[in-house]
Amino acid sequence: MLNNVRVVLVNTSHPGNIGGAARAMKNMGLNQLVLVDPVRFPDPDANSRASGADDLLSNARIVATLDEAIADCTLVMGTSARDRRIPWPVVDPREAADLVLDQSALPEAQIALVFGREDSGLTSDELQRCQYHVHIPSMPDFSSLNLAAAVQVLAYELRMQGLQREGAPTKMHKVETTAVFNEIPATAGELEQFYQHLEQVLVEIGFHDPQKPRQLLPRLRRLYGRVHLNRMEMNILRGILTETQKAIGVKAAGERRS
Amino acid sequence: MLNNVRVVLVNTSHPGNIGGAARAMKNMGLNQLVLVDPVRFPDPDANSRASGADDLLSNARIVATLDEAIADCTLVMGTSARDRRIPWPVVDPREAADLVLDQSALPEAQIALVFGREDSGLTSDELQRCQYHVHIPSMPDFSSLNLAAAVQVLAYELRMQGLQREGAPTKMHKVETTAVFNEIPATAGELEQFYQHLEQVLVEIGFHDPQKPRQLLPRLRRLYGRVHLNRMEMNILRGILTETQKAIGVKAAGERRS
């Protein structure tokens, strides 16, 4: 159950929190843990707080960057406590679990739930790699949950709704933004390559000036992030970019020849 | 809010868990903490894990028995991981929060959420003092949550449902399918102009051959149709098309002049 859902902890400072997160995951039936550049790991404090979820710790994948952790993911959700300048699709944990469970039923789906640093959360750059931001509705004047507690809340919602779905197999199929047309969803790595290609072409055609970014790229990430591209659509968009480059390049080559 | 709901921790061994519970409570708007015969309290570990919820710790009421902690309560709910020999009304955290919020609106209501020892939970005697048992639906083979994590789950459900009852949003921005981010949505007419512009550019860059359409345009309509573009995004996309044409056109003009 939920083997295609991973918990990604970014740059965690306290190994006790990694252990607490592992325990919360195992309690709720999650088992894929990815650690991005952990400050101290492995560490006895992690095993102590894991209280029997040591298997998740020993199987944890350790990577250097968030991009590595999510490259093959078809849905990436990042937890966020704060308001950002560019509004992003924000869901509460109930909606997040609903979206994750929809997605997890698709072929080749891989889902990442991304949690940031204890003190400062995820950076803007990291948050822009997420299609959705999950906000746990805490008190505005004391809003920061313990990391393992935040993992617990999300894992709990997944388990609750997973059980409810198993008990209600006759539920009508919903029109979802994530589960479109039963086609293979694009991965975060493919999406990232698309964004880089797009940025390159926007510079080449003179639409984007990296010295005056005007939030163009975040806006485009937000747009294409929320549409949940499938692989065929991704190929079409990449094809358009490549042909655009050829169309510019051919003419430019012609100019040079003349 | 929820001043008549108290969290009662029975015979807690690790002060860190008391601090973690206090933090989870304060995150979710609970502030009444009662400690029944704590093994170590006060303790620096409690304050460390409370991370700013020290006020709940210093205001915590310390009593010797569960009876003292709940004597004035009109509703008592006890958390339980295990099946008991005598069946009891068992609710999940959603139902528990619903019952608590119903009760909390009554005059002179006082509600206790009772959590047992880290290793062995509540005794049968203690559980029989509770009107309901709350079962967090964990995995049967790894069912015991960390104490603070269990408090977090119940407190989260109370906060979620409390906000829903008030009609308050549980997330910062709603994900709207029609009008995202309070921005002006694009009209069907604007969308149609965009599709025509897009088709024209796809022909110009040599990506699209109207004689061999291969369902390219319907696929692009489906993609951009489901993302619900707002006007700013529409302007960006139209701008990209225009600049692409200029990038081609400028070179073409150069060629013609040469």
Coordinates of C-alpha atoms in Angstrom, one line a residue:
Chain A
M1 CA 0.0 0.0 0.0
L2 CA 1.2 3.4 -0.9
N3 CA 4.6 2.1 -2.1
N4 CA 4.7 4.9 -4.7
V5 CA 4.5 7.6 -2.1
R6 CA 7.8 8.9 -0.7
V7 CA 8.4 11.3 2.1
V8 CA 11.3 13.7 1.3
L9 CA 13.0 15.5 4.2
V10 CA 15.1 18.3 3.1
N11 CA 18.3 19.3 5.0
T12 CA 17.0 18.1 8.4
S13 CA 19.1 19.3 11.3
H14 CA 18.0 17.0 14.1
P15 CA 18.3 13.2 13.6
G16 CA 15.6 12.7 16.2
N17 CA 13.1 14.3 13.8
I18 CA 14.1 11.9 11.1
G19 CA 13.4 9.0 13.5
G20 CA 10.1 10.5 14.5
A21 CA 9.1 11.0 10.9
A22 CA 10.0 7.3 10.1
R23 CA 7.9 6.1 13.0
A24 CA 4.9 8.3 11.9
M25 CA 5.3 6.9 8.4
K26 CA 5.4 3.3 9.5
N27 CA 2.4 3.8 11.8
M28 CA 0.4 4.9 8.8
G29 CA 1.7 2.5 6.2
L30 CA 4.3 4.6 4.4
N31 CA 7.7 3.2 3.9
Q32 CA 9.7 5.2 1.3
L33 CA 12.0 7.8 3.0
V34 CA 14.3 10.0 1.1
L35 CA 16.7 12.3 2.9
V36 CA 18.1 15.3 1.1
D37 CA 21.5 16.4 2.5
P38 CA 20.7 15.5 6.2
V39 CA 22.9 17.4 8.7
R40 CA 23.4 14.3 10.9
F41 CA 22.5 10.8 9.6
P42 CA 22.8 8.0 10.5
D43 CA 22.7 8.9 14.2
P44 CA 21.6 7.0 17.3
D45 CA 19.0 9.7 18.0
A46 CA 17.2 8.8 14.8
N47 CA 17.0 5.2 15.8
S48 CA 15.9 6.0 19.3
R49 CA 13.0 8.1 18.1
A50 CA 12.1 5.6 15.4
S51 CA 11.1 3.2 18.1
G52 CA 11.0 0.1 15.8
A53 CA 10.8 1.8 12.4
D54 CA 14.6 1.3 12.0
D55 CA 13.9 -0.5 8.7
L56 CA 12.7 2.7 7.2
L57 CA 15.9 4.4 8.3
S58 CA 18.2 1.7 7.0
N59 CA 16.4 1.7 3.7
A60 CA 16.3 5.5 3.5
R61 CA 17.8 6.9 0.3
I62 CA 20.2 9.8 0.8
V63 CA 20.7 12.3 -2.0
A64 CA 22.4 15.6 -2.3
T65 CA 19.6 17.7 -3.9
L66 CA 15.9 18.0 -4.0
D67 CA 16.0 17.6 -7.7
E68 CA 17.5 14.1 -7.3
A69 CA 14.9 13.2 -4.8
I70 CA 12.0 14.1 -7.0
A71 CA 13.3 13.6 -10.6
D72 CA 11.1 10.6 -11.3
C73 CA 8.0 11.9 -9.5
T74 CA 4.7 12.6 -11.2
L75 CA 3.3 14.6 -8.4
V76 CA 5.3 16.7 -5.9
M77 CA 3.7 18.4 -2.9
G78 CA 5.6 20.7 -0.6
T79 CA 4.6 21.6 2.9
S80 CA 4.6 25.3 3.6
A81 CA 3.8 27.4 6.6
R82 CA 4.1 30.8 5.0
D83 CA 2.5 33.0 2.5
R84 CA 4.6 33.5 -0.6
R85 CA 4.6 36.5 -2.9
I86 CA 3.5 34.5 -5.8
P87 CA 0.4 32.6 -4.8
W88 CA 0.5 28.9 -5.5
P89 CA -2.1 26.2 -5.4
V90 CA -2.4 25.6 -1.7
V91 CA -4.3 22.6 -0.3
D92 CA -5.0 21.5 3.2
P93 CA -3.9 18.0 4.3
R94 CA -7.4 16.5 3.5
E95 CA -7.2 17.7 -0.1
A96 CA -3.6 16.8 -0.4
A97 CA -4.3 13.2 0.6
D98 CA -7.2 13.1 -1.9
L99 CA -4.9 14.3 -4.7
V100 CA -2.1 11.9 -3.7
L101 CA -4.5 8.9 -3.6
D102 CA -5.9 9.8 -7.0
Q103 CA -2.5 10.1 -8.5
S104 CA -1.1 6.9 -6.8
A105 CA -3.6 4.8 -8.7
L106 CA -2.2 5.9 -12.1
P107 CA 0.3 3.8 -14.0
E108 CA 3.9 4.7 -13.3
A109 CA 2.9 7.3 -10.7
Q110 CA 5.5 8.4 -8.1
I111 CA 4.5 10.9 -5.5
A112 CA 6.7 13.0 -3.2
L113 CA 5.7 14.7 0.0
V114 CA 8.4 17.2 0.7
F115 CA 9.2 18.7 4.1
G116 CA 11.6 21.5 4.7
R117 CA 14.1 22.4 7.4
E118 CA 13.1 22.6 11.0
D119 CA 13.8 26.3 11.3
S120 CA 13.2 27.7 7.9
G121 CA 11.1 25.2 5.9
L122 CA 11.6 25.0 2.1
T123 CA 13.2 27.8 0.1
S124 CA 11.2 29.6 -2.6
D125 CA 13.3 27.8 -5.2
E126 CA 12.3 24.4 -3.6
L127 CA 8.7 25.4 -3.3
Q128 CA 8.6 26.3 -7.0
R129 CA 9.5 22.7 -7.8
C130 CA 6.2 21.5 -6.1
Q131 CA 2.9 21.5 -8.0
Y132 CA 1.0 22.0 -4.8
H133 CA 1.8 23.5 -1.4
V134 CA 0.2 21.8 1.6
H135 CA -0.6 24.0 4.4
I136 CA -1.5 22.5 7.8
P137 CA -4.0 24.9 9.2
S138 CA -2.1 25.8 12.4
M139 CA -2.7 28.9 14.6
P140 CA -1.3 32.0 12.9
D141 CA 0.6 33.1 15.9
F142 CA 2.2 29.7 16.6
S143 CA 2.2 28.1 13.2
S144 CA 5.3 25.9 13.0
L145 CA 4.7 22.3 13.7
N146 CA 7.5 19.9 14.7
L147 CA 8.8 18.2 11.6
A148 CA 7.8 14.7 12.6
A149 CA 4.4 16.0 13.7
A150 CA 3.8 17.5 10.2
V151 CA 4.7 14.1 8.7
Q152 CA 2.3 12.5 11.1
V153 CA -0.6 14.7 10.0
L154 CA -0.1 14.1 6.3
A155 CA 0.5 10.3 6.8
Y156 CA -2.6 10.1 9.0
E157 CA -4.8 11.8 6.3
L158 CA -3.4 9.4 3.7
R159 CA -4.2 6.4 5.9
M160 CA -7.7 7.6 6.8
Q161 CA -8.7 8.4 3.3
G162 CA -7.0 5.2 2.0
L163 CA -9.1 3.2 4.4
Q164 CA -12.3 5.1 3.5
R165 CA -11.7 4.5 -0.2
E166 CA -11.2 0.8 0.3
G167 CA -14.5 0.7 2.2
A168 CA -16.4 2.6 -0.5
P169 CA -15.5 1.0 -3.8
T170 CA -18.7 2.1 -5.5
K171 CA -17.9 5.8 -5.1
M172 CA -18.5 7.6 -8.4
H173 CA -15.4 8.5 -10.3
K174 CA -14.6 12.1 -9.8
V175 CA -13.3 14.5 -12.3
E176 CA -9.9 15.3 -10.9
T177 CA -7.2 17.7 -11.9
T178 CA -4.5 15.1 -11.3
A179 CA -5.9 12.0 -12.9
V180 CA -6.5 13.1 -16.4
F181 CA -7.2 10.7 -19.1
N182 CA -5.4 7.8 -17.6
E183 CA -2.2 8.6 -19.4
I184 CA 1.3 8.3 -18.0
P185 CA 2.0 11.5 -16.1
A186 CA 5.2 13.4 -16.6
T187 CA 7.9 13.3 -14.0
A188 CA 9.4 16.1 -12.0
G189 CA 12.7 15.5 -13.8
E190 CA 11.0 15.8 -17.2
L191 CA 9.2 18.9 -16.0
E192 CA 12.5 20.4 -14.9
Q193 CA 14.1 19.7 -18.3
F194 CA 11.1 21.3 -19.9
Y195 CA 11.5 24.4 -17.8
Q196 CA 15.1 24.7 -18.6
H197 CA 14.4 24.3 -22.3
L198 CA 11.6 26.8 -22.1
E199 CA 13.8 29.3 -20.3
Q200 CA 16.5 28.9 -23.0
V201 CA 14.1 29.4 -25.8
L202 CA 12.5 32.4 -24.1
V203 CA 16.0 34.0 -23.9
E204 CA 16.7 33.1 -27.5
I205 CA 13.6 34.7 -28.9
G206 CA 14.2 37.7 -26.8
F207 CA 11.1 37.4 -24.5
H208 CA 13.0 36.7 -21.3
D209 CA 15.9 38.8 -19.9
P210 CA 17.5 36.9 -17.0
Q211 CA 18.7 40.4 -15.7
K212 CA 15.1 41.5 -15.5
P213 CA 13.2 38.3 -14.7
R214 CA 9.9 40.0 -13.6
Q215 CA 8.8 36.7 -12.1
L216 CA 8.2 35.3 -15.6
L217 CA 9.6 31.9 -14.8
P218 CA 7.8 31.3 -11.5
R219 CA 4.6 32.2 -13.3
L220 CA 5.2 29.7 -16.0
R221 CA 6.2 27.1 -13.5
R222 CA 2.9 27.7 -11.7
L223 CA 1.0 27.4 -14.9
Y224 CA 2.5 24.2 -16.2
G225 CA 2.8 22.8 -12.7
R226 CA -0.9 22.9 -12.0
V227 CA -2.0 21.4 -15.4
H228 CA -0.4 18.0 -14.6
L229 CA 1.1 17.3 -17.9
N230 CA 1.1 13.8 -19.2
R231 CA 4.0 12.4 -21.1
M232 CA 2.5 12.9 -24.5
E233 CA 1.8 16.6 -23.8
M234 CA 5.3 17.0 -22.5
N235 CA 6.7 15.6 -25.7
I236 CA 4.5 18.0 -27.7
L237 CA 5.7 21.0 -25.7
R238 CA 9.3 20.0 -26.0
G239 CA 8.8 19.4 -29.7
I240 CA 7.5 23.0 -30.1
L241 CA 10.5 24.4 -28.3
T242 CA 12.9 22.4 -30.5
E243 CA 11.2 23.4 -33.7
T244 CA 11.3 27.0 -32.5
Q245 CA 15.0 26.8 -32.0
K246 CA 15.4 25.2 -35.5
A247 CA 13.2 27.9 -37.0
I248 CA 15.5 30.6 -35.5
G249 CA 18.7 28.7 -36.1
V250 CA 18.0 27.9 -39.7
K251 CA 17.3 31.5 -40.5
A252 CA 20.3 32.6 -38.5
A253 CA 22.5 30.0 -40.3
G254 CA 21.1 31.3 -43.5
E255 CA 22.0 34.9 -42.5
R256 CA 25.5 33.8 -41.7
R257 CA 25.9 32.1 -45.0
S258 CA 24.7 35.1 -46.9
Chain B
M1 CA -11.3 28.9 21.2
L2 CA -11.6 25.4 22.7
N3 CA -10.8 26.7 26.2
N4 CA -13.1 24.0 27.5
V5 CA -11.1 21.2 25.9
R6 CA -8.2 19.8 28.0
V7 CA -5.5 17.3 27.1
V8 CA -4.8 14.9 29.9
L9 CA -1.5 13.0 29.8
V10 CA -1.4 10.0 32.2
N11 CA 1.8 9.0 33.9
T12 CA 4.1 10.1 31.1
S13 CA 7.7 8.8 31.3
H14 CA 9.5 11.1 28.9
P15 CA 9.3 14.9 29.5
G16 CA 10.2 15.4 25.9
N17 CA 6.8 14.0 25.0
I18 CA 5.1 16.4 27.3
G19 CA 6.8 19.3 25.6
G20 CA 6.0 17.8 22.1
A21 CA 2.3 17.5 23.2
A22 CA 2.3 21.1 24.4
R23 CA 3.7 22.3 21.1
A24 CA 1.1 20.3 19.1
M25 CA -1.7 21.7 21.2
K26 CA -0.6 25.3 20.9
N27 CA -0.1 24.8 17.1
M28 CA -3.8 23.8 16.9
G29 CA -5.3 26.2 19.4
L30 CA -5.6 24.1 22.5
N31 CA -4.2 25.4 25.8
Q32 CA -5.4 23.3 28.7
L33 CA -2.8 20.7 29.7
V34 CA -3.3 18.4 32.7
L35 CA -0.6 16.0 33.8
V36 CA -1.5 13.0 35.9
D37 CA 1.4 11.8 38.0
P38 CA 4.2 12.6 35.4
V39 CA 7.4 10.7 36.0
R40 CA 9.7 13.7 35.3
F41 CA 8.2 17.2 35.3
P42 CA 9.2 20.0 35.1
D43 CA 12.2 19.1 33.1
P44 CA 14.4 21.0 30.5
D45 CA 13.6 18.3 27.9
A46 CA 10.0 19.3 28.1
N47 CA 10.7 23.0 27.5
S48 CA 13.2 22.1 24.7
R49 CA 10.6 20.1 22.8
A50 CA 7.9 22.6 23.5
S51 CA 9.7 25.1 21.2
G52 CA 7.8 28.1 22.4
A53 CA 4.8 26.5 24.0
D54 CA 6.4 26.9 27.4
D55 CA 3.3 28.9 28.6
L56 CA 1.3 25.7 28.3
L57 CA 3.9 23.9 30.4
S58 CA 4.0 26.5 33.1
N59 CA 0.2 26.6 33.3
A60 CA -0.1 22.9 33.3
R61 CA -2.1 21.4 36.1
I62 CA -0.5 18.5 37.9
V63 CA -2.7 16.0 39.7
A64 CA -2.2 12.6 41.2
T65 CA -5.0 10.6 39.6
L66 CA -7.0 10.5 36.5
D67 CA -10.2 10.9 38.6
E68 CA -8.9 14.3 39.7
A69 CA -8.1 15.3 36.1
I70 CA -11.6 14.6 34.8
A71 CA -13.9 15.1 37.8
D72 CA -15.6 18.2 36.3
C73 CA -15.7 16.9 32.7
T74 CA -18.9 16.4 30.8
L75 CA -17.3 14.4 28.1
V76 CA -14.2 12.1 28.5
M77 CA -12.5 10.5 25.5
G78 CA -9.6 8.1 25.9
T79 CA -7.1 7.1 23.2
S80 CA -6.6 3.4 22.8
A81 CA -4.4 1.5 20.4
R82 CA -5.8 -1.9 21.3
D83 CA -8.9 -3.9 21.2
R84 CA -10.3 -4.5 24.6
R85 CA -12.1 -7.5 25.9
I86 CA -15.2 -5.4 26.8
P87 CA -16.4 -3.7 23.6
W88 CA -16.7 0.1 24.1
P89 CA -17.9 2.8 21.8
V90 CA -14.9 3.4 19.6
V91 CA -14.6 6.4 17.3
D92 CA -11.9 7.5 14.9
P93 CA -10.3 10.9 15.2
R94 CA -12.7 12.5 12.8
E95 CA -15.7 11.3 14.8
A96 CA -14.0 12.2 18.0
A97 CA -13.5 15.8 16.9
D98 CA -17.1 16.0 15.8
L99 CA -18.3 14.8 19.2
V100 CA -16.0 17.1 21.0
L101 CA -17.0 20.2 19.0
D102 CA -20.7 19.4 19.5
Q103 CA -20.2 19.1 23.2
S104 CA -18.0 22.1 23.6
A105 CA -20.8 24.3 22.4
L106 CA -23.0 23.3 25.3
P107 CA -23.2 25.4 28.4
E108 CA -20.8 24.4 31.2
A109 CA -19.2 21.8 29.0
Q110 CA -15.8 20.5 29.9
I111 CA -14.1 18.0 27.7
A112 CA -11.1 15.7 28.4
L113 CA -8.9 14.0 25.8
V114 CA -7.0 11.4 27.7
F115 CA -3.7 9.9 26.6
G116 CA -1.9 7.0 28.3
R117 CA 1.6 5.9 29.0
E118 CA 4.2 5.7 26.2
D119 CA 4.7 1.9 26.6
S120 CA 1.4 0.6 27.8
G121 CA -1.3 3.2 27.2
L122 CA -4.3 3.5 29.5
T123 CA -5.2 0.7 31.9
S124 CA -8.6 -1.0 31.5
D125 CA -9.7 0.8 34.7
E126 CA -8.8 4.1 33.2
L127 CA -10.4 3.3 29.8
Q128 CA -13.6 2.5 31.6
R129 CA -13.7 6.0 32.9
C130 CA -14.0 7.3 29.3
Q131 CA -17.3 7.5 27.5
Y132 CA -15.6 6.9 24.1
H133 CA -12.4 5.4 23.0
V134 CA -10.6 7.1 20.2
H135 CA -8.7 4.8 17.9
I136 CA -6.2 6.3 15.5
P137 CA -6.3 3.9 12.6
S138 CA -2.6 2.9 12.5
M139 CA -1.1 -0.2 10.8
P140 CA -2.1 -3.3 12.8
D141 CA 1.5 -4.6 12.9
F142 CA 3.0 -1.2 14.0
S143 CA 0.2 0.5 15.7
S144 CA 1.7 2.6 18.6
L145 CA 2.1 6.2 17.8
N146 CA 4.4 8.5 19.7
L147 CA 2.5 10.2 22.4
A148 CA 3.0 13.8 21.0
A149 CA 2.1 12.5 17.5
A150 CA -1.2 11.1 18.9
V151 CA -1.9 14.4 20.5
Q152 CA -1.1 16.1 17.2
V153 CA -3.5 14.0 15.3
L154 CA -6.4 14.7 17.6
A155 CA -5.6 18.4 17.9
Y156 CA -5.3 18.7 14.1
E157 CA -8.8 17.1 13.7
L158 CA -10.3 19.5 16.2
R159 CA -8.7 22.5 14.5
M160 CA -9.7 21.3 11.0
Q161 CA -13.3 20.7 11.9
G162 CA -13.5 23.8 14.1
L163 CA -12.4 25.9 11.1
Q164 CA -14.9 24.2 8.9
R165 CA -17.7 24.8 11.3
E166 CA -16.8 28.5 11.5
G167 CA -16.8 28.6 7.7
A168 CA -13.2 29.7 7.8
P169 CA -10.9 28.5 5.1
T170 CA -8.5 25.7 6.1
K171 CA -6.1 26.8 3.5
M172 CA -4.6 30.1 2.6
H173 CA -5.8 30.2 -1.0
K174 CA -8.4 28.0 -2.4
V175 CA -7.6 26.0 -5.5
E176 CA -10.2 27.1 -7.9
T177 CA -10.8 25.4 -11.1
T178 CA -12.2 28.5 -12.8
A179 CA -10.7 31.6 -11.3
V180 CA -7.3 31.0 -9.9
F181 CA -5.6 33.3 -7.4
N182 CA -8.3 35.9 -7.6
E183 CA -7.1 37.0 -11.0
I184 CA -9.3 37.6 -13.9
P185 CA -9.9 34.4 -15.9
A186 CA -9.3 34.4 -19.6
T187 CA -12.5 34.4 -21.7
A188 CA -13.4 31.8 -24.3
G189 CA -12.9 34.4 -27.0
E190 CA -9.4 35.2 -25.7
L191 CA -8.7 31.5 -25.6
E192 CA -9.8 31.1 -29.2
Q193 CA -7.6 33.9 -30.3
F194 CA -4.7 32.3 -28.5
Y195 CA -5.4 28.9 -30.2
Q196 CA -5.4 30.6 -33.6
H197 CA -2.2 32.4 -32.9
L198 CA -0.6 29.2 -31.6
E199 CA -1.6 27.3 -34.7
Q200 CA -0.2 30.0 -36.9
V201 CA 3.1 30.0 -35.1
L202 CA 3.3 26.2 -35.1
V203 CA 2.9 26.2 -38.9
E204 CA 5.5 29.0 -39.2
I205 CA 8.1 27.1 -37.2
G206 CA 7.4 24.0 -39.1
F207 CA 6.0 21.9 -36.2
H208 CA 2.5 21.7 -37.5
D209 CA 1.3 20.6 -41.0
P210 CA -2.4 21.3 -41.5
Q211 CA -2.4 18.5 -44.1
K212 CA -1.2 16.0 -41.5
P213 CA -2.8 17.4 -38.3
R214 CA -2.2 14.2 -36.1
Q215 CA -4.7 15.6 -33.5
L216 CA -2.0 18.1 -32.4
L217 CA -4.4 21.0 -32.0
P218 CA -7.1 19.1 -30.1
R219 CA -4.4 17.9 -27.7
L220 CA -3.1 21.4 -27.1
R221 CA -6.7 22.6 -26.7
R222 CA -7.2 20.0 -24.1
L223 CA -4.0 20.9 -22.3
Y224 CA -4.6 24.7 -22.2
G225 CA -8.3 24.2 -21.6
R226 CA -7.9 22.3 -18.4
V227 CA -5.4 24.7 -16.8
H228 CA -7.9 27.6 -16.7
L229 CA -5.6 30.3 -17.7
N230 CA -6.0 33.7 -16.2
R231 CA -5.5 36.9 -18.2
M232 CA -2.0 37.5 -17.1
E233 CA -0.9 34.0 -18.1
M234 CA -2.8 34.5 -21.4
N235 CA -0.8 37.6 -22.0
I236 CA 2.5 35.8 -21.3
L237 CA 1.7 33.0 -23.7
R238 CA 0.6 35.5 -26.4
G239 CA 3.8 37.5 -25.8
I240 CA 5.9 34.3 -26.3
L241 CA 4.1 33.6 -29.6
T242 CA 4.6 37.2 -30.8
E243 CA 8.3 37.2 -29.9
T244 CA 8.7 33.8 -31.6
Q245 CA 7.3 35.3 -34.8
K246 CA 9.6 38.3 -34.4
A247 CA 12.6 36.1 -33.9
I248 CA 11.8 34.2 -37.1
G249 CA 10.6 37.3 -39.0
V250 CA 13.6 39.4 -38.2
K251 CA 15.9 36.7 -39.5
A252 CA 13.7 36.1 -42.5
A253 CA 13.6 39.8 -43.3
G254 CA 17.4 39.8 -43.0
E255 CA 17.6 37.0 -45.4
R256 CA 15.4 38.7 -47.9
R257 CA 17.5 41.9 -47.7
S258 CA 20.7 39.9 -48.3

